[in-house]
Coordinates of C-alpha atoms in Angstrom, one line a residue:
Chain A
M451 CA 41.4 -2.2 19.7
G452 CA 40.1 -2.7 16.4
R453 CA 41.6 -1.1 13.3
G454 CA 44.5 1.1 13.3
P455 CA 44.6 4.9 13.2
M456 CA 43.6 6.8 10.0
L457 CA 46.6 9.0 10.2
E458 CA 49.5 7.4 11.8
G459 CA 51.6 9.7 14.1
L460 CA 49.0 12.3 14.9
P461 CA 48.4 12.8 18.5
G462 CA 45.2 11.9 20.1
V463 CA 43.6 15.3 20.7
H464 CA 40.0 15.8 21.3
P465 CA 38.6 17.8 18.4
A466 CA 36.4 19.6 20.7
L467 CA 39.3 21.2 22.4
I468 CA 40.6 22.4 18.9
L469 CA 37.1 24.0 17.9
T470 CA 37.0 25.6 21.5
L471 CA 40.3 27.3 21.1
G472 CA 39.4 28.1 17.4
A473 CA 36.2 29.8 18.7
V474 CA 38.2 32.1 21.0
A475 CA 40.6 32.8 18.4
V476 CA 38.1 33.7 15.9
A477 CA 36.3 35.9 18.4
L478 CA 39.4 37.7 19.2
S479 CA 41.1 38.0 15.6
P480 CA 40.7 40.9 13.2
R481 CA 37.6 40.7 11.1
R482 CA 39.3 39.9 7.9
S483 CA 41.1 36.9 9.1
R484 CA 37.9 35.3 10.7
P485 CA 36.6 33.2 7.7
W486 CA 40.0 31.8 7.1
L487 CA 40.5 31.0 10.9
F488 CA 37.3 29.3 11.0
V489 CA 38.0 27.1 8.2
V490 CA 41.6 26.4 9.7
A491 CA 40.1 25.4 12.9
A492 CA 37.7 23.2 11.3
A493 CA 40.0 21.6 9.3
L494 CA 42.5 21.0 12.3
A495 CA 39.5 19.4 14.0
G496 CA 39.0 17.1 11.3
L497 CA 42.7 16.2 11.2
A498 CA 42.3 15.6 14.9
T499 CA 39.5 13.2 14.3
L500 CA 41.4 11.2 11.6
G501 CA 44.2 11.0 14.1
L502 CA 41.9 9.4 16.9
T503 CA 42.1 5.4 17.0
D504 CA 39.2 3.0 17.8
G505 CA 39.7 2.1 21.5
T506 CA 41.3 5.4 22.8
T507 CA 39.8 6.8 26.0
W508 CA 40.5 9.6 28.2
N509 CA 39.5 9.3 31.8
Y510 CA 39.3 12.3 34.3
D511 CA 38.7 12.2 38.0
F512 CA 36.3 14.9 39.0
Y513 CA 35.8 15.0 42.7
G514 CA 35.8 11.4 42.8
V515 CA 33.6 10.8 39.9
E516 CA 35.5 9.2 36.9
L517 CA 34.5 11.0 33.9
T518 CA 35.2 9.9 30.3
P519 CA 35.4 12.9 28.0
L520 CA 36.8 10.9 25.1
R521 CA 35.7 7.2 24.2
V522 CA 36.5 6.5 20.6
D523 CA 35.0 3.6 18.8
R524 CA 33.8 3.1 15.3
L525 CA 30.2 4.4 16.0
S526 CA 31.4 7.7 17.4
L527 CA 34.2 8.0 14.6
A528 CA 31.7 7.5 11.9
F529 CA 29.6 10.5 13.2
A530 CA 32.8 12.7 14.1
Y531 CA 34.0 12.2 10.3
V532 CA 30.9 13.5 8.7
F533 CA 30.7 16.3 11.2
S534 CA 34.1 17.2 10.1
I535 CA 33.2 17.4 6.5
A536 CA 30.0 19.1 7.4
L537 CA 32.2 21.8 9.5
V538 CA 34.7 22.5 6.8
A539 CA 32.3 22.7 4.0
G540 CA 29.9 25.1 6.0
G541 CA 32.7 27.2 6.9
V542 CA 33.8 27.7 3.2
F543 CA 30.1 28.1 2.3
G544 CA 29.6 30.8 4.8
M545 CA 32.8 32.9 4.3
R546 CA 31.0 35.9 2.8
T547 CA 27.9 35.5 4.9
M548 CA 28.7 34.7 8.5
G549 CA 28.8 37.4 11.1
A550 CA 30.7 38.3 14.1
L551 CA 28.5 36.4 16.6
E552 CA 27.7 33.5 14.0
R553 CA 31.4 32.2 13.6
P554 CA 32.4 31.5 17.3
S555 CA 28.9 30.3 18.3
T556 CA 29.1 27.8 15.3
L557 CA 32.6 26.5 16.5
M558 CA 31.5 26.1 19.9
Y559 CA 28.3 24.4 18.7
A560 CA 30.3 22.1 16.7
A561 CA 32.7 21.5 19.5
S562 CA 29.7 20.5 21.8
A563 CA 28.6 18.0 18.9
F564 CA 31.7 16.4 18.8
G565 CA 31.8 16.3 22.5
V566 CA 28.3 14.2 22.6
V567 CA 29.5 11.8 20.1
F568 CA 33.0 11.2 22.0
A569 CA 31.2 11.2 25.6
G570 CA 31.8 8.2 27.3
D571 CA 29.7 8.9 30.2
L572 CA 26.2 10.3 30.9
V573 CA 27.6 13.3 32.8
T574 CA 29.8 14.5 30.0
L575 CA 27.2 13.8 27.6
F576 CA 24.8 16.0 29.2
F577 CA 27.3 18.8 29.6
F578 CA 28.0 18.9 25.8
W579 CA 24.3 18.4 25.2
E580 CA 23.3 21.6 26.8
L581 CA 26.2 23.4 25.5
K582 CA 24.9 22.3 22.0
V583 CA 21.7 24.0 22.7
A584 CA 23.5 27.3 23.6
G585 CA 25.4 27.2 20.5
S586 CA 22.8 26.4 18.3
A587 CA 20.3 29.0 19.6
L588 CA 22.9 31.6 19.0
L589 CA 22.9 30.6 15.2
I590 CA 19.2 31.3 15.1
F591 CA 19.4 34.5 17.0
A592 CA 22.0 35.5 14.5
R593 CA 19.8 36.1 11.7
R594 CA 18.7 39.3 13.7
S595 CA 15.1 39.4 12.5
P596 CA 11.9 39.4 14.4
A597 CA 11.0 36.0 13.4
S598 CA 14.3 34.4 14.1
A599 CA 14.2 36.0 17.7
G600 CA 10.8 34.2 18.3
A601 CA 11.9 31.1 16.8
G602 CA 15.0 31.1 18.7
M603 CA 13.0 31.6 22.0
R604 CA 10.7 28.7 21.2
Y605 CA 13.8 26.7 20.2
L606 CA 15.3 27.4 23.6
F607 CA 12.1 26.7 25.4
V608 CA 11.7 23.1 23.8
S609 CA 15.5 22.3 23.9
L610 CA 15.8 23.3 27.7
A611 CA 12.6 21.3 28.4
G612 CA 14.2 18.3 26.7
G613 CA 17.4 19.0 28.6
I614 CA 15.3 18.9 31.9
V615 CA 13.8 15.5 30.9
L616 CA 17.2 13.9 30.0
L617 CA 18.8 15.3 33.2
G618 CA 16.0 13.9 35.2
G619 CA 16.5 10.6 33.4
I620 CA 20.3 10.6 33.9
G621 CA 20.1 11.4 37.6
W622 CA 17.6 8.6 38.0
W623 CA 19.6 6.2 36.1
I624 CA 22.7 7.1 37.9
T625 CA 21.0 6.6 41.4
Q626 CA 19.2 3.4 40.2
T627 CA 22.3 1.6 38.8
G628 CA 25.1 3.4 40.4
S629 CA 26.8 3.7 36.8
I630 CA 27.5 6.6 34.6
T631 CA 29.0 4.8 31.5
F632 CA 27.0 5.9 28.5
G633 CA 26.5 2.6 26.7
D634 CA 23.4 0.4 25.9
L635 CA 20.8 1.6 28.3
G636 CA 17.7 -0.2 26.8
L637 CA 14.1 0.7 27.5
D638 CA 13.7 -0.7 31.1
G639 CA 11.9 1.6 33.4
G640 CA 11.3 5.2 34.2
A641 CA 14.8 6.4 34.1
S642 CA 15.7 5.1 30.8
A643 CA 12.3 6.1 29.4
L644 CA 13.2 9.8 30.5
I645 CA 16.5 9.5 28.8
L646 CA 15.0 8.2 25.6
V647 CA 12.4 11.0 25.6
G648 CA 15.2 13.6 26.0
F649 CA 17.1 12.0 23.0
L650 CA 13.7 11.9 20.9
I651 CA 13.0 15.6 21.6
S652 CA 16.2 16.4 20.0
A653 CA 15.9 13.8 17.3
A654 CA 12.6 15.8 16.3
A655 CA 10.4 12.7 16.7
V656 CA 6.8 13.4 16.2
P657 CA 5.0 14.9 18.2
L658 CA 7.9 16.6 19.8
H659 CA 9.5 17.8 16.5
A660 CA 7.7 21.1 15.7
W661 CA 10.7 23.0 17.0
M662 CA 12.8 21.8 14.1
P663 CA 10.9 23.1 11.1
D664 CA 10.1 26.2 13.2
A665 CA 13.8 27.1 14.1
Y666 CA 16.1 25.9 11.4
P667 CA 14.6 27.9 8.6
A668 CA 14.7 31.0 10.8
S669 CA 18.5 30.8 11.1
T670 CA 21.1 32.4 8.8
V671 CA 22.0 31.2 5.2
A672 CA 24.8 29.1 6.6
G673 CA 23.3 28.6 10.1
T674 CA 20.6 26.1 8.7
V675 CA 23.3 24.1 7.0
F676 CA 25.2 23.6 10.6
L677 CA 22.1 23.0 12.3
A678 CA 20.6 20.3 10.1
A679 CA 24.2 18.6 10.5
F680 CA 24.7 18.6 14.2
T681 CA 21.7 18.6 16.4
S682 CA 19.4 15.9 15.2
K683 CA 22.3 13.7 14.1
A684 CA 23.9 13.9 17.5
A685 CA 20.6 12.6 18.7
I686 CA 20.6 9.9 16.2
Y687 CA 24.0 8.9 17.7
A688 CA 22.9 8.9 21.1
L689 CA 19.8 6.7 20.2
A690 CA 22.1 4.3 18.3
R691 CA 24.4 4.1 21.3
G692 CA 21.6 4.1 24.1
F693 CA 18.7 2.3 22.6
P694 CA 19.6 -0.1 19.7
G695 CA 17.0 -2.8 19.2
T696 CA 14.1 -0.8 21.0
N697 CA 11.3 -1.9 18.9
L698 CA 9.0 1.0 19.8
L699 CA 11.5 3.2 17.9
I700 CA 10.5 1.5 14.6
W701 CA 6.9 2.9 14.9
V702 CA 8.3 6.2 16.2
G703 CA 10.4 6.3 13.1
V704 CA 7.7 5.5 10.7
V705 CA 5.4 8.1 11.9
M706 CA 8.3 10.6 11.7
A707 CA 8.9 9.5 8.1
L708 CA 5.3 9.8 6.9
W709 CA 4.6 13.2 9.0
G710 CA 7.6 14.9 7.5
V711 CA 6.9 14.3 4.1
V712 CA 3.1 15.2 4.3
F713 CA 4.0 18.6 6.0
A714 CA 7.0 19.1 3.5
L715 CA 4.5 18.7 0.8
A716 CA 2.2 21.5 2.2
V717 CA 4.4 24.1 3.4
N718 CA 5.3 27.1 1.2
D719 CA 8.9 28.0 2.6
T720 CA 11.6 26.1 0.7
R721 CA 14.1 25.7 3.5
R722 CA 11.2 24.6 5.9
M723 CA 10.2 22.0 3.2
L724 CA 13.8 20.6 3.3
V725 CA 13.9 20.8 7.3
Y726 CA 10.5 18.7 7.2
S727 CA 12.2 16.3 4.9
S728 CA 14.9 16.0 7.5
V729 CA 12.2 15.0 10.0
S730 CA 11.2 12.5 7.5
Q731 CA 14.7 11.1 6.9
G732 CA 15.5 11.0 10.6
G733 CA 12.5 8.6 10.9
F734 CA 14.3 6.1 8.7
M735 CA 17.2 6.3 10.9
V736 CA 15.1 6.0 14.1
A737 CA 13.3 2.8 12.6
A738 CA 16.6 1.1 11.7
I739 CA 17.9 1.7 15.5
G740 CA 14.8 0.3 16.6
V741 CA 15.6 -2.9 14.8
G742 CA 19.0 -2.9 16.3
S743 CA 20.7 -5.6 14.1
A744 CA 24.1 -5.0 12.9
L745 CA 23.0 -4.3 9.4
A746 CA 20.4 -2.1 10.8
I747 CA 22.8 0.0 12.8
D748 CA 25.2 0.4 10.0
G749 CA 22.1 1.4 8.0
A750 CA 21.2 4.0 10.2
V751 CA 24.7 5.3 10.6
S752 CA 25.3 5.2 6.6
H753 CA 21.9 6.9 6.3
A754 CA 23.0 9.7 8.8
F755 CA 26.4 10.2 7.1
A756 CA 24.9 10.5 3.6
H757 CA 22.1 12.7 4.8
I758 CA 24.5 15.2 6.3
V759 CA 26.2 15.4 3.1
Y760 CA 23.3 15.6 0.7
K761 CA 21.1 17.7 3.1
G762 CA 24.0 19.9 3.6
L763 CA 24.2 20.4 -0.2
L764 CA 20.5 21.1 -0.7
L765 CA 20.4 23.6 2.2
M766 CA 23.5 25.3 0.8
A767 CA 21.8 25.6 -2.7
I768 CA 18.5 27.0 -1.3
G769 CA 20.8 29.3 1.1
A770 CA 22.6 30.6 -2.4
V771 CA 19.0 31.2 -3.5
L772 CA 18.2 33.1 -0.2
W773 CA 21.3 35.0 -0.5
A774 CA 20.9 35.9 -4.4
T775 CA 17.3 36.8 -4.3
G776 CA 16.3 37.5 -0.5
H777 CA 13.5 34.9 -0.7
T778 CA 13.0 31.4 0.4
R779 CA 9.1 31.2 -0.2
L780 CA 8.0 28.9 -3.1
T781 CA 5.5 31.7 -4.2
R782 CA 8.3 34.0 -4.7
L783 CA 10.6 31.9 -6.6
H784 CA 10.3 31.1 -10.3
G785 CA 12.3 30.2 -13.2
L786 CA 15.7 30.5 -11.3
G787 CA 17.4 27.9 -13.4
K788 CA 18.0 30.6 -15.9
V789 CA 19.9 33.0 -13.7
L790 CA 21.3 30.3 -11.3
P791 CA 21.9 27.4 -13.6
W792 CA 24.8 26.0 -11.5
V793 CA 22.8 26.2 -8.3
A794 CA 20.1 24.4 -9.8
V795 CA 22.5 21.6 -11.1
L796 CA 24.3 21.3 -7.6
Y797 CA 20.8 21.3 -6.0
M798 CA 19.8 18.4 -8.3
V799 CA 22.9 16.4 -7.3
G800 CA 21.7 16.6 -3.8
A801 CA 18.1 15.9 -4.7
L802 CA 18.7 12.9 -6.7
S803 CA 20.9 11.6 -4.0
I804 CA 18.3 11.9 -1.2
G805 CA 15.6 10.3 -4.0
G806 CA 17.9 7.1 -3.9
I807 CA 19.0 7.4 -7.3
P808 CA 21.9 5.2 -8.3
L809 CA 25.5 6.3 -8.3
L810 CA 24.9 9.0 -5.8
S811 CA 25.3 8.6 -1.8
G812 CA 21.6 8.1 -1.0
F813 CA 21.2 5.0 -2.9
V814 CA 24.1 3.2 -1.4
A815 CA 23.2 4.4 2.1
K816 CA 19.4 4.4 2.4
E817 CA 18.6 1.0 1.3
M818 CA 20.7 -0.9 3.8
S819 CA 18.5 0.2 6.8
A820 CA 15.2 -0.7 4.8
L821 CA 16.6 -4.0 4.0
A822 CA 17.2 -4.8 7.8
I823 CA 14.0 -3.6 8.7
D824 CA 12.2 -5.9 6.0
D825 CA 14.6 -8.7 7.0
N826 CA 13.6 -8.7 10.5
G827 CA 9.9 -9.2 10.0
F828 CA 8.6 -5.6 10.0
G829 CA 7.2 -5.7 6.6
V830 CA 4.5 -3.2 7.3
A831 CA 7.1 -0.6 8.6
Y832 CA 9.1 -1.3 5.3
W833 CA 6.3 -0.5 3.1
L834 CA 5.5 2.4 5.0
L835 CA 8.9 3.8 4.7
K836 CA 8.6 3.0 1.1
L837 CA 5.6 5.4 0.9
A838 CA 7.6 8.0 2.9
S839 CA 10.3 7.5 0.2
V840 CA 7.6 8.5 -2.5
G841 CA 6.8 11.6 -0.4
T842 CA 10.7 12.4 -0.3
L843 CA 10.8 12.1 -4.1
L844 CA 7.7 14.4 -4.5
V845 CA 9.2 17.1 -2.2
V846 CA 12.8 17.2 -2.9
V847 CA 13.2 16.0 -6.3
F848 CA 10.1 17.2 -8.1
R849 CA 8.0 19.9 -6.1
L850 CA 10.8 22.0 -4.9
P851 CA 13.0 22.2 -8.1
W852 CA 10.2 22.4 -10.4
F853 CA 8.5 25.5 -8.8
T854 CA 11.9 27.2 -7.8
F855 CA 14.1 26.5 -10.9
V856 CA 11.7 25.4 -13.8
T857 CA 8.3 27.1 -13.9
Q858 CA 7.7 30.7 -14.7
R859 CA 4.3 30.6 -13.6
T860 CA 3.2 32.5 -10.5
T861 CA 0.0 32.5 -8.4
A862 CA -2.8 35.0 -8.4
A863 CA -2.4 35.8 -4.8
E864 CA 1.3 36.6 -5.1
H865 CA 1.8 40.4 -5.4
T866 CA 5.5 40.2 -6.6
S867 CA 6.1 39.6 -10.3
V868 CA 8.4 37.1 -11.7
A869 CA 10.6 39.6 -13.2
D870 CA 11.6 40.9 -9.8
H871 CA 13.5 37.7 -9.0
T872 CA 15.3 37.2 -12.6
A873 CA 17.3 40.4 -11.5
L874 CA 19.4 39.0 -8.6
R875 CA 19.9 41.2 -5.6
Q876 CA 23.6 40.1 -5.3
R877 CA 25.8 37.5 -6.9
V878 CA 26.3 34.2 -5.3
P879 CA 30.0 34.1 -4.0
A880 CA 32.6 31.9 -5.3
S881 CA 33.2 30.4 -1.7
M882 CA 29.5 29.2 -1.8
Y883 CA 30.1 27.1 -5.4
V884 CA 33.4 25.9 -4.0
A885 CA 31.5 24.4 -0.9
M886 CA 28.7 22.9 -2.7
V887 CA 30.8 21.5 -5.6
A888 CA 32.9 20.0 -2.7
L889 CA 29.8 18.4 -1.3
A890 CA 28.4 17.2 -4.7
C891 CA 31.8 15.5 -5.2
V892 CA 31.5 13.6 -1.8
N893 CA 27.9 12.5 -2.9
V894 CA 29.1 11.2 -6.0
V895 CA 32.4 9.6 -4.7
I896 CA 30.4 7.7 -2.2
G897 CA 27.5 6.8 -4.7
V898 CA 30.3 5.3 -7.1
W899 CA 32.6 3.7 -4.6
P900 CA 30.3 2.7 -1.5
N901 CA 33.0 0.9 0.2
L902 CA 34.6 4.1 1.2
L903 CA 31.6 4.8 3.3
Y904 CA 31.1 1.3 4.3
R905 CA 34.6 0.7 5.9
L906 CA 33.8 3.5 8.4
L907 CA 30.7 1.9 9.6
P908 CA 30.4 0.2 12.9
N909 CA 30.1 -3.5 11.4
E910 CA 31.5 -2.4 7.9
G911 CA 28.1 -2.9 6.2
G912 CA 28.4 -6.7 6.6
S913 CA 27.9 -8.3 3.3
Y914 CA 25.6 -5.7 1.8
E915 CA 25.9 -5.1 -1.9
P916 CA 24.0 -2.2 -3.3
F917 CA 24.6 -2.4 -6.9
T918 CA 22.3 -5.4 -7.7
A919 CA 19.7 -5.2 -10.6
Y920 CA 16.9 -5.9 -8.2
R921 CA 17.8 -2.7 -6.2
V922 CA 18.6 -0.5 -9.1
T923 CA 15.4 -1.6 -10.8
N924 CA 13.4 -0.9 -7.6
S925 CA 14.9 2.4 -7.2
L926 CA 14.1 3.6 -10.5
A927 CA 10.5 2.2 -10.3
L928 CA 9.9 4.1 -7.3
A929 CA 10.9 7.3 -8.7
V930 CA 9.1 6.7 -12.1
G931 CA 5.7 6.1 -10.1
A932 CA 6.5 9.4 -8.1
L933 CA 7.1 11.3 -11.1
A934 CA 3.8 10.2 -12.4
A935 CA 2.2 11.1 -9.1
F936 CA 3.7 14.6 -9.3
W937 CA 2.6 15.2 -12.6
V938 CA -0.9 14.3 -11.9
G939 CA -1.0 16.5 -8.7
R940 CA 1.4 19.3 -9.6
R941 CA -1.3 22.1 -9.5
W942 CA -2.0 21.2 -5.7
L943 CA 1.6 21.3 -4.9
A944 CA 2.4 24.8 -6.3
G945 CA 3.3 27.4 -3.7
R946 CA 0.3 29.1 -1.7
P947 CA 0.9 32.0 0.8
I948 CA -0.2 30.1 3.9
S949 CA 1.6 29.3 7.2
V950 CA 1.1 25.8 8.3
R951 CA 0.7 25.0 12.0
D952 CA 2.1 21.9 13.3
T953 CA 2.2 20.6 17.0
D954 CA 3.7 23.9 17.8
W955 CA 0.1 25.1 17.7
F956 CA 0.2 24.2 21.5
Y957 CA 2.7 26.7 22.5
R958 CA 2.3 29.1 19.7
D959 CA -1.3 29.7 19.4
L960 CA -3.0 28.1 22.4
P961 CA -1.9 30.7 24.9
R962 CA -3.2 33.4 22.7
R963 CA -6.6 31.7 22.4
L964 CA -6.7 30.8 26.3
A965 CA -6.2 34.6 27.2
P966 CA -9.9 35.8 26.3
T967 CA -11.4 32.5 27.8
W968 CA -9.4 33.0 31.1
N969 CA -10.4 36.7 31.3
R970 CA -14.1 35.6 31.0
I971 CA -13.9 34.0 34.2
R972 CA -15.1 36.1 37.1
M973 CA -13.7 35.5 40.4
P974 CA -14.1 37.7 43.4
D975 CA -11.1 39.4 44.8
V976 CA -8.9 37.9 41.9
A977 CA -8.1 40.4 39.2
I978 CA -5.4 38.5 37.1
R979 CA -6.3 39.5 33.6
L980 CA -4.2 38.1 30.7
P981 CA -3.3 40.6 27.9
E982 CA -5.0 39.9 24.7
L983 CA -2.4 40.2 21.9
P984 CA -2.9 39.8 18.3
R985 CA 0.1 37.6 18.1
T986 CA 1.9 35.0 20.1
P987 CA 2.6 36.8 23.4
V988 CA 6.3 37.3 24.0
W989 CA 5.8 37.3 27.7
V990 CA 4.7 33.9 27.6
S991 CA 7.7 32.7 25.9
T992 CA 9.9 34.5 28.3
L993 CA 8.2 33.3 31.3
W994 CA 7.9 29.7 30.1
V995 CA 11.8 29.8 29.3
S996 CA 12.4 31.3 32.7
G997 CA 10.2 28.6 34.4
V998 CA 12.0 26.0 32.5
V999 CA 15.3 27.1 33.8
V1000 CA 14.1 27.5 37.3
V1001 CA 12.7 23.9 37.2
G1002 CA 15.8 22.7 35.8
V1003 CA 17.8 24.2 38.7
L1004 CA 15.5 22.5 41.1
V1005 CA 15.8 19.0 39.2
T1006 CA 19.5 19.6 39.3
L1007 CA 19.6 19.9 42.9
L1008 CA 17.3 17.1 43.4
A1009 CA 19.7 15.0 41.2
V1010 CA 22.7 15.9 43.1
G1011 CA 20.9 15.4 46.4
M1012 CA 19.9 11.9 45.4
L1013 CA 23.5 11.2 44.2
A1014 CA 24.9 12.7 47.7
Chain B
M67 CA 6.9 -8.0 -9.8
T68 CA 8.4 -6.0 -7.0
A69 CA 9.2 -3.1 -9.5
A70 CA 5.7 -3.0 -10.9
L71 CA 4.5 -3.0 -7.1
L72 CA 6.8 -0.1 -6.5
V73 CA 5.7 2.0 -9.5
G74 CA 2.0 1.5 -8.4
L75 CA 3.3 2.5 -4.9
G76 CA 4.8 5.5 -6.3
V77 CA 1.5 6.7 -8.1
A78 CA -1.1 5.7 -5.8
G79 CA 0.8 6.6 -2.6
G80 CA 2.2 9.9 -4.2
V81 CA -1.4 10.8 -4.9
L82 CA -2.3 9.9 -1.5
L83 CA 0.4 12.1 -0.1
V84 CA -0.3 15.0 -2.2
V85 CA -4.0 15.0 -1.4
M86 CA -3.3 14.7 2.4
A87 CA -1.0 17.7 2.3
R88 CA -3.1 19.8 0.0
F89 CA -6.6 19.2 1.6
V90 CA -5.7 18.2 5.4
V91 CA -2.5 20.0 6.2
G92 CA -2.8 22.8 3.5
E93 CA -6.6 23.7 4.6
V94 CA -7.4 22.4 8.0
L95 CA -4.0 23.1 9.6
S96 CA -3.0 26.2 7.7
Q97 CA -3.5 30.0 8.0
P98 CA -2.7 33.1 5.8
E99 CA 0.9 33.8 5.8
D100 CA 1.9 36.9 7.4
P101 CA 4.3 38.8 5.1
R102 CA 5.8 40.9 8.0
L103 CA 7.3 37.8 9.9
V104 CA 8.2 35.4 7.1
D105 CA 11.1 35.8 4.8
D106 CA 12.3 39.3 5.2
P107 CA 13.4 40.6 1.7
D108 CA 16.3 42.5 3.0
I109 CA 17.9 39.5 4.8
E110 CA 21.6 39.6 4.9
A111 CA 22.2 41.6 2.1
P112 CA 25.5 43.3 2.7
G113 CA 25.0 47.0 3.8
T114 CA 21.4 46.5 5.0
R115 CA 19.9 46.3 8.4
H116 CA 20.3 42.6 8.8
G117 CA 23.5 42.1 6.7
A118 CA 25.4 44.8 8.8
G119 CA 26.9 42.2 11.0
T120 CA 28.5 40.1 8.5
D121 CA 32.4 39.9 8.4
A122 CA 32.5 40.2 4.5

């Protein structure tokens, strides 16, 4: 059974049930009570998580198939704990900002994330996986802008495509093995390969990652915080559960880590910068899962835990900037440290944490996986990840705060003056500060007392000791080197009014470029002409999404046919 | 020794990443920003078009 319950006497209730009921209650309740009901539902789900004990399972006979909607162990609990923290903090952060669509969608989205981490079988996993897509897409649409509508459609398209791949893999796997248990699948054959690709799409593995920096920054002020906490972290959980020790993942992770920071250094939008940094950070976790040792899995989980806490804080701080100024582009944000000093201070707590500075959560959480990678003979991967760490420092600790909070300089291309941003459009509500202070405290508490985090890990961190002179010195040495690099290259890191295309070029720009080429082809009796539009054709997205759904239904039928 | 190596990696690697970001991603893979679709300045301010749906 493992260790005892965190809270004795609490009944074993699935947090997803509480959140689903909470979503209904919030949707039906009077407008004024919705913010409080959201936080209450989130807190109750957190309490339910604390009440779950290692070893608890719920089994359910579904027309002869034994499903396991609740399977509790240390791996699932670690993710569920940090999901609870993110949900409560995000609910407080968004008390003033979230809308009628956003609140119930968020609760359903969170319910599905809990459902994923507690799913004991592949069928339940897939059900909650797809529910997660629906809830998260609504968070993107909830911003109600043309950009978010487009990004939401693209997000749906990629997520549904990933879901189909996952479903195909699960169907194949069940047919092949006769088992629906979600455990260590291992990369062995086509079925597990499809499942792995389905997980990697959701984990934003390069080159299947462009949906994330496209979609997350298009969400609402609070929505981005939730998206960063749940979707990719649920995928990290699924990888840790299904594919520990799959060495291929080490190199997938290294590419993610480097790709993410290079793009984060180039983009102009601050929230997109932070989301690219999440792609990079996800790479560290994926690489550690690829090693698969007990220390590496603990490192991946502790990194995911800390990442949700410090990235939540960072996205909240930039969300507060967006709320106060109406802008997130680096070219429009200057000298905000004078008018939003506490936002700047709280941002820096998160930034120094992700930078691995001692006495903050990132320092005690991140180095564990790096050590495991080095110890298992992947020295090249270790040093490439160190290089990615330099990029993280450049992006989050130096570039973003320097140009947002410190400098007064504006670019010649920018048409809006600095003075426009020193007069805030609206003040940052107290609830935002409460949520940010809470997450900053969690960062510090974990950083000072790391055993509080380690005792939640699947293997309790082994004998890992973070506060050695060697590790502290190395962490500071890397930061000093990155600071010097920033100072040398800072004029190249200033914001520029550009839009960076990633691998999303293939589905955002390629169709538009193909249309004129297609129309030049002369075929007798065939008069299919594609409209040549100045922007990404909406009809392409619509047709593609519809096509994906149709194909999905066909694959489902095929899977059911094979099972029957 | 390792600390010195890490300082060196920070400086050299950092400059390399900056150069790649500025001159490869920032030039080759970029296009001018469309101000109509990025960062609508009226986003979610209470009483404005996008902020009308908030519960606050």
